[in-house]
mmCIF file of C-alpha atoms in Angstrom:
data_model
loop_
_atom_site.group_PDB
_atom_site.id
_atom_site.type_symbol
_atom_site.label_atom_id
_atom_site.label_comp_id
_atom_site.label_asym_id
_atom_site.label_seq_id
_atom_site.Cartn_x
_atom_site.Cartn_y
_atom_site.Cartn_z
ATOM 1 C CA UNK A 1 -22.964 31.082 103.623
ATOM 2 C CA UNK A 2 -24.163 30.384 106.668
ATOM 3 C CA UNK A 3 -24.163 31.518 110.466
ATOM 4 C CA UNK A 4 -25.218 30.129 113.659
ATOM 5 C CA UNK A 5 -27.824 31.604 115.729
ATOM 6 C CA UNK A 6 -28.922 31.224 119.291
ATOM 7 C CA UNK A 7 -29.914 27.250 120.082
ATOM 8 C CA UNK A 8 -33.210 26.515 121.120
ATOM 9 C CA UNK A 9 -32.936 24.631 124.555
ATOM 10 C CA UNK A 10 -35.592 21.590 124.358
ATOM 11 C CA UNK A 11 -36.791 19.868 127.771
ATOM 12 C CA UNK A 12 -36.018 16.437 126.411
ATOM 13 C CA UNK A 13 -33.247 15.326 124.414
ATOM 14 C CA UNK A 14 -33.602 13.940 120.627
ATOM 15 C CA UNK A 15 -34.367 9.984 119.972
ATOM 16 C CA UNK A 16 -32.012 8.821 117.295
ATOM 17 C CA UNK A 17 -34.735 8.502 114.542
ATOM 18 C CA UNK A 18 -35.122 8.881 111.220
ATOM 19 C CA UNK A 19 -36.327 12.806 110.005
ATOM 20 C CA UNK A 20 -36.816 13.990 114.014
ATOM 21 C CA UNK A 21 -37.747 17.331 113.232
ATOM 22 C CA UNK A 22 -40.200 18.936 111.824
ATOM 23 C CA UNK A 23 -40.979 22.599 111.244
ATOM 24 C CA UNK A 24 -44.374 24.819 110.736
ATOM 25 C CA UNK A 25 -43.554 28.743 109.950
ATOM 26 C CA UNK A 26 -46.814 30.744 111.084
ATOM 27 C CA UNK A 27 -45.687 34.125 109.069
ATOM 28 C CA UNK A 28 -49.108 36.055 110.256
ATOM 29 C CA UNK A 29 -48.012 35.702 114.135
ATOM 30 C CA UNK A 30 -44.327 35.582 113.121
ATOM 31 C CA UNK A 31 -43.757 31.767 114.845
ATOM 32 C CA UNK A 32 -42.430 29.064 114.252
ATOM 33 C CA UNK A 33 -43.032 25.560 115.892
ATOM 34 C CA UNK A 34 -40.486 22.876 116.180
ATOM 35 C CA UNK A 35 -41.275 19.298 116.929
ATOM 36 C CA UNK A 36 -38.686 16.798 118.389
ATOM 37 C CA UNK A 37 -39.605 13.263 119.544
ATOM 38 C CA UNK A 38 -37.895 11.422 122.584
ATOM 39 C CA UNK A 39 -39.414 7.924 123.764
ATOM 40 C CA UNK A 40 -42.748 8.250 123.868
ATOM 41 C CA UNK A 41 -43.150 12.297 124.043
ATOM 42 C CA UNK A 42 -43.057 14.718 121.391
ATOM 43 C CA UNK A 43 -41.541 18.510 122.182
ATOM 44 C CA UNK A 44 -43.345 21.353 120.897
ATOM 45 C CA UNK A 45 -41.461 24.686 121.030
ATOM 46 C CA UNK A 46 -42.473 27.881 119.780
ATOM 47 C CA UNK A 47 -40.219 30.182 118.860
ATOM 48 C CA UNK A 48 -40.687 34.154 117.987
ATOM 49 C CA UNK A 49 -38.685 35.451 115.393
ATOM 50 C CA UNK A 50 -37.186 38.227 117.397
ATOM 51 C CA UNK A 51 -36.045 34.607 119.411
ATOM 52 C CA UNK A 52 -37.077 36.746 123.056
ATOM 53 C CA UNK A 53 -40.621 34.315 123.220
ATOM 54 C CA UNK A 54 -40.494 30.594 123.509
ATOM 55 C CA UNK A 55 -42.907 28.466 124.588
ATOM 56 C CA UNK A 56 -43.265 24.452 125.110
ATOM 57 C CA UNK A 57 -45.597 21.775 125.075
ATOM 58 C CA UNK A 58 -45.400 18.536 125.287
ATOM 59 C CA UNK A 59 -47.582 15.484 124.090
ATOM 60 C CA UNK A 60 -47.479 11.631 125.105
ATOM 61 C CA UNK A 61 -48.172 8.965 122.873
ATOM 62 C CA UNK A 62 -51.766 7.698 123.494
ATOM 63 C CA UNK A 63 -53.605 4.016 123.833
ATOM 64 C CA UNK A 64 -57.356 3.110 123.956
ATOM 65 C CA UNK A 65 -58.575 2.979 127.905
ATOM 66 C CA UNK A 66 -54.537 3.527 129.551
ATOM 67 C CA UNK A 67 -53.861 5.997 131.626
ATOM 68 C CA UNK A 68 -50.314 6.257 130.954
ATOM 69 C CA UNK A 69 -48.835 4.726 127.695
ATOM 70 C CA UNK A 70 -44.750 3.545 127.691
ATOM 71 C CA UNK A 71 -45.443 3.213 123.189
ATOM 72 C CA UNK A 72 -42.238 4.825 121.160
ATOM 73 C CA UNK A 73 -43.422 7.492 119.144
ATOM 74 C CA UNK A 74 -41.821 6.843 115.809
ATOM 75 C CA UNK A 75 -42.357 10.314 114.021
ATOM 76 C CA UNK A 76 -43.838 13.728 114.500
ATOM 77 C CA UNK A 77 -44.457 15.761 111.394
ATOM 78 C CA UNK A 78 -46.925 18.890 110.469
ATOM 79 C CA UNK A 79 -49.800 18.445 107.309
ATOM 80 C CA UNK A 80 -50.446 21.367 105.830
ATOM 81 C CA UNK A 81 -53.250 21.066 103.795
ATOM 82 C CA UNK A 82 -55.366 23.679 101.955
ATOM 83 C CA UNK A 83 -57.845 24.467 105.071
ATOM 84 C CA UNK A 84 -55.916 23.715 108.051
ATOM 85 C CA UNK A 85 -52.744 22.230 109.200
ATOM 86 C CA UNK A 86 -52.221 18.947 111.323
ATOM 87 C CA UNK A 87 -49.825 17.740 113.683
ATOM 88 C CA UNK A 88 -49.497 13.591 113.311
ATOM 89 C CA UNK A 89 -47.981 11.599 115.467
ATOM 90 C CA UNK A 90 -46.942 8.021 114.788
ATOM 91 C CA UNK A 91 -45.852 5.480 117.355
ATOM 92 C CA UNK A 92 -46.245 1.793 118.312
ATOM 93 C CA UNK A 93 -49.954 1.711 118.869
ATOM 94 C CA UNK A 94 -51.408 4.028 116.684
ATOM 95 C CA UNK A 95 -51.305 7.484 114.645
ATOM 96 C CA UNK A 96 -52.487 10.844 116.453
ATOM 97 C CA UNK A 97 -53.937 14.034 114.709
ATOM 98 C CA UNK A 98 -54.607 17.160 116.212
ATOM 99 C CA UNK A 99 -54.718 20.881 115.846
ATOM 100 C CA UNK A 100 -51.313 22.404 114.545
ATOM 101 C CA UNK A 101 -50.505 23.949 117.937
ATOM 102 C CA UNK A 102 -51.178 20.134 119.905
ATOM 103 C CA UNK A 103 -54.207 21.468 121.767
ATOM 104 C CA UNK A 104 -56.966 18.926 120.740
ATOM 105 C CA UNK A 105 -56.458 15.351 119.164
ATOM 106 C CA UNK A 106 -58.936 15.274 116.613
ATOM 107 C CA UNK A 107 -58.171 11.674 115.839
ATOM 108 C CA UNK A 108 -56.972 8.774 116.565
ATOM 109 C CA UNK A 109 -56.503 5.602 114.380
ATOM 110 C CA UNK A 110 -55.642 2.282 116.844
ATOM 111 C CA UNK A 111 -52.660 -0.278 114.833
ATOM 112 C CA UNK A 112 -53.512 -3.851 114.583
ATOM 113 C CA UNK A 113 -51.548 -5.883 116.597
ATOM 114 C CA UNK A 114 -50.738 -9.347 115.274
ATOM 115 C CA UNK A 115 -53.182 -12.407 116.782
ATOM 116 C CA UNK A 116 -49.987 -14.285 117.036
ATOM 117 C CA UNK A 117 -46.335 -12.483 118.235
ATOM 118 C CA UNK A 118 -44.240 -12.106 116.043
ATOM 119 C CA UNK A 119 -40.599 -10.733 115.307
ATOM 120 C CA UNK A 120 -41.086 -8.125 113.614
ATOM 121 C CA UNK A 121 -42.495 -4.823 115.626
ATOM 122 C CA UNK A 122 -45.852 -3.232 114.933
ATOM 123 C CA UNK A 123 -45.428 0.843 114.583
ATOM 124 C CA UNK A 124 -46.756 3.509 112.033
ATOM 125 C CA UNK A 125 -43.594 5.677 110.432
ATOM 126 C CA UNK A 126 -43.546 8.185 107.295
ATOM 127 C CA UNK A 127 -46.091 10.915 107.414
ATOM 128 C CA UNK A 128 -47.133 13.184 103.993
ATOM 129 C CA UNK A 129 -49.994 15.629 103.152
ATOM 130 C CA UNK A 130 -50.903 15.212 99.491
ATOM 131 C CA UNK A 131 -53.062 17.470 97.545
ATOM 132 C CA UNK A 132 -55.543 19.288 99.143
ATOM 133 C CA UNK A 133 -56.992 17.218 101.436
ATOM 134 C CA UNK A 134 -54.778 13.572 102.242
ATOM 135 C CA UNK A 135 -52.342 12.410 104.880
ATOM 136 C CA UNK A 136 -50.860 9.146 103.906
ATOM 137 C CA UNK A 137 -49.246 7.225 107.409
ATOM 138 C CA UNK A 138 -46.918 4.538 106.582
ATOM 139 C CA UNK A 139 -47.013 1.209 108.397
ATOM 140 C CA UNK A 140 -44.321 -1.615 109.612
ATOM 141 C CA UNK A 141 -46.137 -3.781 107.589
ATOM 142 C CA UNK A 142 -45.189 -1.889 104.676
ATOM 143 C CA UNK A 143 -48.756 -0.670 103.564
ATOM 144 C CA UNK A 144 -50.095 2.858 103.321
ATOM 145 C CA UNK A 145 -53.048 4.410 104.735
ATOM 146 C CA UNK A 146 -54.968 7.285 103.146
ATOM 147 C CA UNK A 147 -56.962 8.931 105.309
ATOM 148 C CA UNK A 148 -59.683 12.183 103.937
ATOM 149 C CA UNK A 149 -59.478 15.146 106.096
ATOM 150 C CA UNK A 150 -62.482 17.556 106.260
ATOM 151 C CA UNK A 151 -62.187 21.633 106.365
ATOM 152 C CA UNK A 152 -62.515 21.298 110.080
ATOM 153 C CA UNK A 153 -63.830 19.088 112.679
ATOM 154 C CA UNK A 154 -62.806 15.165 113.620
ATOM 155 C CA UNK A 155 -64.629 13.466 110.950
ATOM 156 C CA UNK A 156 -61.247 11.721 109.242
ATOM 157 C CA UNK A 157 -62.257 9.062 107.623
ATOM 158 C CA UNK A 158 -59.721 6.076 106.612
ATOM 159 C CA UNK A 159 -60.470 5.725 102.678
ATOM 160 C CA UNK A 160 -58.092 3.874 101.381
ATOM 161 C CA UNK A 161 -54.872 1.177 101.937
ATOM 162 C CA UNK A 162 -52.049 0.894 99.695
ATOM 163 C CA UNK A 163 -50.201 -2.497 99.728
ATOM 164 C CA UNK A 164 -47.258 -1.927 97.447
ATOM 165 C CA UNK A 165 -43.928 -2.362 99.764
ATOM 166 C CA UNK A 166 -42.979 -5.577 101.285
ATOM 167 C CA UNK A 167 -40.598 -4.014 103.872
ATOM 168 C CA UNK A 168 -41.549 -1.639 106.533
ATOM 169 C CA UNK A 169 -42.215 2.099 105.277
ATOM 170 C CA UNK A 170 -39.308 4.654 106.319
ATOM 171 C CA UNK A 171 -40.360 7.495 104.661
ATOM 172 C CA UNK A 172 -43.030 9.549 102.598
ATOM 173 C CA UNK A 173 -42.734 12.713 100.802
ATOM 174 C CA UNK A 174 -45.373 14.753 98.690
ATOM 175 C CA UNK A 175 -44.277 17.280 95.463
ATOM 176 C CA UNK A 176 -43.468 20.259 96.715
ATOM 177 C CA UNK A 177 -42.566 22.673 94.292
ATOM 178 C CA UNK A 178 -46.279 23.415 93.924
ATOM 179 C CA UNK A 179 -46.027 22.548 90.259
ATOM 180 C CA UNK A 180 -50.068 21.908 89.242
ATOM 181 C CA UNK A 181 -48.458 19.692 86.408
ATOM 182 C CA UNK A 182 -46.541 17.128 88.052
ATOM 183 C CA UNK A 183 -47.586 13.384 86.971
ATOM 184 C CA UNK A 184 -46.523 12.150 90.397
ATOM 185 C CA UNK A 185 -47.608 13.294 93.504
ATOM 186 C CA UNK A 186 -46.295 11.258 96.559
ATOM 187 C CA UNK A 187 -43.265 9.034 96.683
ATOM 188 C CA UNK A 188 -42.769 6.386 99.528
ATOM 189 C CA UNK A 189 -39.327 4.766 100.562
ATOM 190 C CA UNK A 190 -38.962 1.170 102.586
ATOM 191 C CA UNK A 191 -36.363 -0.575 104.651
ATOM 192 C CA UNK A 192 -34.878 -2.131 101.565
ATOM 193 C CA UNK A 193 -34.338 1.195 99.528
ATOM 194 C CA UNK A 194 -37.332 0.691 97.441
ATOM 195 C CA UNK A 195 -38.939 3.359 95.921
ATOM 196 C CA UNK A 196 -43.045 3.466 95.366
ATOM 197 C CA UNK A 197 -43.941 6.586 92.696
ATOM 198 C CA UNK A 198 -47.765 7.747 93.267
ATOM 199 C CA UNK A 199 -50.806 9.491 91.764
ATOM 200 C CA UNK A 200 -52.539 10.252 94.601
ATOM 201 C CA UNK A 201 -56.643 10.768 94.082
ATOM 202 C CA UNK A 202 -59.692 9.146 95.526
ATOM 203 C CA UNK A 203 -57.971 6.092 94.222
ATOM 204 C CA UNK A 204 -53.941 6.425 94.295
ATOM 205 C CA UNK A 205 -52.594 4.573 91.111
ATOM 206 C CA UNK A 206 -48.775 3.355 91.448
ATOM 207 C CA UNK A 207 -47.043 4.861 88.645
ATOM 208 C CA UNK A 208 -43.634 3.909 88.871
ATOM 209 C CA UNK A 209 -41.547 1.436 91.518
ATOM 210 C CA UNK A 210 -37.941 2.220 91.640
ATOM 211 C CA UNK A 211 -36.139 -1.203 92.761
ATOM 212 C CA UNK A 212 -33.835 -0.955 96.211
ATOM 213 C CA UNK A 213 -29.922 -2.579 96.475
ATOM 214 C CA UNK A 214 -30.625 -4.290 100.287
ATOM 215 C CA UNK A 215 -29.769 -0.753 101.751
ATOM 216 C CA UNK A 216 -32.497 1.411 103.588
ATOM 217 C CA UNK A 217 -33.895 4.368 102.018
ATOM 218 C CA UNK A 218 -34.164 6.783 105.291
ATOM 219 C CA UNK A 219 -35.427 9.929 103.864
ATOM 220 C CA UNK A 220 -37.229 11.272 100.420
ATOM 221 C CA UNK A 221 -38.290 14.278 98.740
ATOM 222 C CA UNK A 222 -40.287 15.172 96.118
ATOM 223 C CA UNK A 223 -39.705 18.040 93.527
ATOM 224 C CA UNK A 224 -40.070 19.311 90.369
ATOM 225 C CA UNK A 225 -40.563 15.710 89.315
ATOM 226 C CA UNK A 226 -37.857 14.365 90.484
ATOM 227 C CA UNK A 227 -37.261 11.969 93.365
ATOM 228 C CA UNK A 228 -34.537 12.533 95.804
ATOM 229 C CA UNK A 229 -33.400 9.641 97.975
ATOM 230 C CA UNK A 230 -31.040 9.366 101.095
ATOM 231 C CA UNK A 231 -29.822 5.759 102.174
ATOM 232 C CA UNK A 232 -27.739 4.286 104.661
ATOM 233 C CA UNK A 233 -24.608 3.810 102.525
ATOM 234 C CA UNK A 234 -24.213 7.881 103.221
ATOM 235 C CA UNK A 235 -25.248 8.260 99.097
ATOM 236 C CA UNK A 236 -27.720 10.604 97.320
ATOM 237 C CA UNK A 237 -29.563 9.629 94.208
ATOM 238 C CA UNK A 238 -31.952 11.592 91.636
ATOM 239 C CA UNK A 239 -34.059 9.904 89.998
ATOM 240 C CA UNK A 240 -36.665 11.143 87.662
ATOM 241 C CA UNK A 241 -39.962 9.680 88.938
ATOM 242 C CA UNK A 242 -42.364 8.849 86.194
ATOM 243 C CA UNK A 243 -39.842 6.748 84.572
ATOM 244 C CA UNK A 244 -37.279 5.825 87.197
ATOM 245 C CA UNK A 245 -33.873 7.073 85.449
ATOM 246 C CA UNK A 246 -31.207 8.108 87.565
ATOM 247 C CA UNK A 247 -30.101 11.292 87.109
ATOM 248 C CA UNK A 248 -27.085 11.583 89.739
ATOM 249 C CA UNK A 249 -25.639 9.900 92.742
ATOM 250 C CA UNK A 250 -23.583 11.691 95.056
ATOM 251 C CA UNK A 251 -21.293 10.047 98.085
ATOM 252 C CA UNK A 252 -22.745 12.925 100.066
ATOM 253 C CA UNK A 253 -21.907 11.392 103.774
ATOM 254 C CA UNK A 254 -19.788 9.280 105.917
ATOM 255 C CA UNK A 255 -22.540 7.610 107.467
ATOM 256 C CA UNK A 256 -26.327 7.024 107.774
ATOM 257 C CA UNK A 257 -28.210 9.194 106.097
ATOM 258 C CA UNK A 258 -31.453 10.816 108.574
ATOM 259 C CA UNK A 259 -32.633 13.374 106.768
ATOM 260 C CA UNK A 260 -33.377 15.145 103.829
ATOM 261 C CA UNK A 261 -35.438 18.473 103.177
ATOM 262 C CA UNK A 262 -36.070 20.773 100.081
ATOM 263 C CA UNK A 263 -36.930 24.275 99.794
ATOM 264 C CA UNK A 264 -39.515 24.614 97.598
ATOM 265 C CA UNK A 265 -38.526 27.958 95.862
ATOM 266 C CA UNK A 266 -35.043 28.088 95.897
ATOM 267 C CA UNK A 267 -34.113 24.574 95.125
ATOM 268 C CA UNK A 268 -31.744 23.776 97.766
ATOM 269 C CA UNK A 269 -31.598 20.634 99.420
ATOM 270 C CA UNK A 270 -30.305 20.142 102.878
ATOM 271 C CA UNK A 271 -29.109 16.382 104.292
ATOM 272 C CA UNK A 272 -27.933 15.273 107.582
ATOM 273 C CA UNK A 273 -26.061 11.991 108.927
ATOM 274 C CA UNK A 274 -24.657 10.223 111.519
ATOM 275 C CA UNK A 275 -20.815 11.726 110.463
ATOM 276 C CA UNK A 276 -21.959 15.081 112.569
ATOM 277 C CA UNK A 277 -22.197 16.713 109.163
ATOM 278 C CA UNK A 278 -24.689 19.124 107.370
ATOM 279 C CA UNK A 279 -24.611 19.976 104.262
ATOM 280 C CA UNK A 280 -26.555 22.028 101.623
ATOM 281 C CA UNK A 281 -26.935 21.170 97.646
ATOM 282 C CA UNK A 282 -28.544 23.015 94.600
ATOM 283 C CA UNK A 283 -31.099 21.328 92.404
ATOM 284 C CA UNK A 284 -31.589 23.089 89.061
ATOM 285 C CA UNK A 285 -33.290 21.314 86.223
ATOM 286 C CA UNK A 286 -31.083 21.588 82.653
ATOM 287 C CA UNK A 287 -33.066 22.380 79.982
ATOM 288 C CA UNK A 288 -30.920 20.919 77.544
ATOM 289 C CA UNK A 289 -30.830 17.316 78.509
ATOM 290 C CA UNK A 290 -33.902 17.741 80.907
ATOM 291 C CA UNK A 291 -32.280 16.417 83.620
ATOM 292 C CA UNK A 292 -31.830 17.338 87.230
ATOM 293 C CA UNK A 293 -28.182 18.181 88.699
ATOM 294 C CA UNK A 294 -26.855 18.582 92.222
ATOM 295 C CA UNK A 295 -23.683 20.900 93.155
ATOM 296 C CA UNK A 296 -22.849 21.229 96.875
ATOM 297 C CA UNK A 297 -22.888 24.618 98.290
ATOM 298 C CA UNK A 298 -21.884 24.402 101.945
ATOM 299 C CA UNK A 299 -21.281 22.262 104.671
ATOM 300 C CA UNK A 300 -21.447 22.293 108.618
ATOM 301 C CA UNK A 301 -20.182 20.008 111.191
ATOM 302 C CA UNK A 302 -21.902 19.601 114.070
ATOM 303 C CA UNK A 303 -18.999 18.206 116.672
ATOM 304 C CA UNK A 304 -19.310 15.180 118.582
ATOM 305 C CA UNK A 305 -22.935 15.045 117.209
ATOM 306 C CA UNK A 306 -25.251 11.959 115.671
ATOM 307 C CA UNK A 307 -27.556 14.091 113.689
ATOM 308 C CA UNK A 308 -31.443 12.740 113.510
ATOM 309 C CA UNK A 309 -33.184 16.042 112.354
ATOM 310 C CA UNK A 310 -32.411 18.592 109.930
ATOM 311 C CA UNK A 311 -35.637 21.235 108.240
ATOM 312 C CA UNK A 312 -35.474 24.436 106.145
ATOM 313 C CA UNK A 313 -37.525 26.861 108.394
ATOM 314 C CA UNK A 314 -38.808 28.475 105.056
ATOM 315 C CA UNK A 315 -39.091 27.972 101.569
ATOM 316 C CA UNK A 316 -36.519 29.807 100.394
ATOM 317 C CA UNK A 317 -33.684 27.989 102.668
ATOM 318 C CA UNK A 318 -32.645 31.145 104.126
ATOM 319 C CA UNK A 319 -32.609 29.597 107.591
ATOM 320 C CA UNK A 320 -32.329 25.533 108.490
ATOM 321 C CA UNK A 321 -32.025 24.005 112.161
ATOM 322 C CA UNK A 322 -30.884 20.602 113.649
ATOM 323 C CA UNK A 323 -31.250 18.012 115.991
ATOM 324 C CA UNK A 324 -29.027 15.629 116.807
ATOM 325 C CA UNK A 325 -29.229 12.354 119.326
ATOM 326 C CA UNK A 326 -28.644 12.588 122.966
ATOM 327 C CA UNK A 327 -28.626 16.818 122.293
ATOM 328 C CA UNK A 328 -31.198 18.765 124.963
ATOM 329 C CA UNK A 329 -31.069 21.982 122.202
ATOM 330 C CA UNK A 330 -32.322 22.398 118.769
ATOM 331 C CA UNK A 331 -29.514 24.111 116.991
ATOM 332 C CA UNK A 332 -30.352 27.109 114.465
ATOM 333 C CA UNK A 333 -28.091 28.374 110.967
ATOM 334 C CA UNK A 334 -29.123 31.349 109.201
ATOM 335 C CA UNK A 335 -27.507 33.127 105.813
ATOM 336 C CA UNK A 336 -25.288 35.436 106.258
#
């Protein structure tokens, strides 16, 4: 079903961290931009589609008045929101935004650090764009913030905190089947497996908290109503948002789950884990019992390799790359 292509080399290897890639197609210039995060810098490649032009950035993670900052970036995901797209950068100290090709911060947003130390580490993880104009950051501290983002220019403004999980945030996930009448709008996922359903707005309203087993929730997705979750016991689970039922679980992996991704239009889902294995599922909503259902489709194994990073590069799921931990190359699959 699948093929490999040519690898991308990167000029830093992958951190092992949850969802460590991310991927922005720019159809009008026929590009595409992968980001990969090691320590505290973040890789930005981008690639032609012919794969002859390839150019990199990269960007350190930034502190108030140091030259040089040694903070772990924790994340590096895209925004794409209906005027422009952002690049946001989570770490230790604080989130980053700038311009979609890393040219100009636009913003930055400093974490609180505790008065007192304490044991558990301060960092910002789990990046989504909801609606038309929001990027929720999730925090250690397991609240959410909501920050507006105008048409253009710097003026972000921080509007709103959501204080729902008690465990630090992992992951965050908008719909993204583009449905206009889909209740929920943003799902969250913490260090315990929970599960935090919202309606996002100028005030977000919790609609639905789906309860954890003691097992991180490492990756989520959003679609067509339905939440789909990734956790460290290697398992999948459905579950239908609004009111929490679970629809399936799979045993999908060996190992850790990292990360999960969706194509919007075709309905395939792709996950990645620790047992050097990717693998590719169909969603397709029965009518009958109005339920979702999973079949597997395909599988890759990546040899001798800890995956961390796994993305569709379009909607459609006709192409998906990887990154794995310790690996200096982004490694490409397209249909055959």
């Amino acid at each position: 079903m699948y093929h490999k292509e040519k690898s991308i080399q990167i000029k830093n290897s992958a951190s092992a961290l949850y969802n460590n890639l991310s991927v922005l197609r720019i159809a009008p210039r026929s590009i595409t931009y992968f980001t990969v995060v090691h320590a505290n810098t973040v890789s930005i490649i981008s690639a032609s589609w012919d794969g002859l032009n390839y150019s990199h950035r990269q960007l350190q993670s930034k502190e108030p008045n140091v030259a040089t900052s040694t903070s772990l970036i924790m994340q590096a995901a895209w925004c794409i929101l209906r005027s422009r797209e952002l690049l946001v950068l989570t770490s230790q100290k604080g989130i980053q935004m700038y311009e979609a090709d890393g040219s100009i911060m636009v913003y930055w947003h400093a974490l609180e650090a505790p008065e007192t130390p304490t044991a558990q580490a301060v960092f910002a993880r789990g990046i989504a764009a909801v609606k038309e104009n929001y990027v929720c950051v999730g925090l250690s501290s397991g609240g959410i913030l909501v920050f507006d983002i105008p048409s253009k220019g710097d003026n972000i403004i921080l509007c709103e905190m959501l204080e729902e999980h008690k465990e630090s945030v992992t992951d965050m996930a908008s719909e993204c089947s583009g449905s206009q009448e889909c209740i929920a709008d943003m799902v969250s996922a913490d260090d315990s497996g929970t599960l935090c359903v919202w309606k996002s707005g100028e005030e977000s309203q919790l609609l639905n908290k789906i309860t954890g087993f003691d097992m991180g929730c490492s990756s989520v997705k959003l679609w067509k109503g339905t939440v789909v979750a990734g956790y460290g016991t290697g398992q999948i689970r459905l579950y239908e948002a609004v009111t929490g039922i679970l629809h399936a679980e799979v045993n999908a992996h060996a190992r850790w789950i990292y990360s999960l991704d969706i194509a919007p239009f075709s309905g395939l889902l792709l996950s990645a884990a620790e047992d050097s294995f990717v693998r590719v599922w169909h969603l397709a909503l029965t009518p009958e019992s109005n339920s979702m259902e999973i079949s597997h489709m395909y599988n890759e194994c990546v040899t001798d390799t800890q995956i961390c990073g796994a993305k569709f590069c379009d909607g459609d799921g006709y192409a998906f790359a990887v990154t794995g931990y310790d690996l200096g190359e982004i490694i490409r699959y397209t249909q055959t």
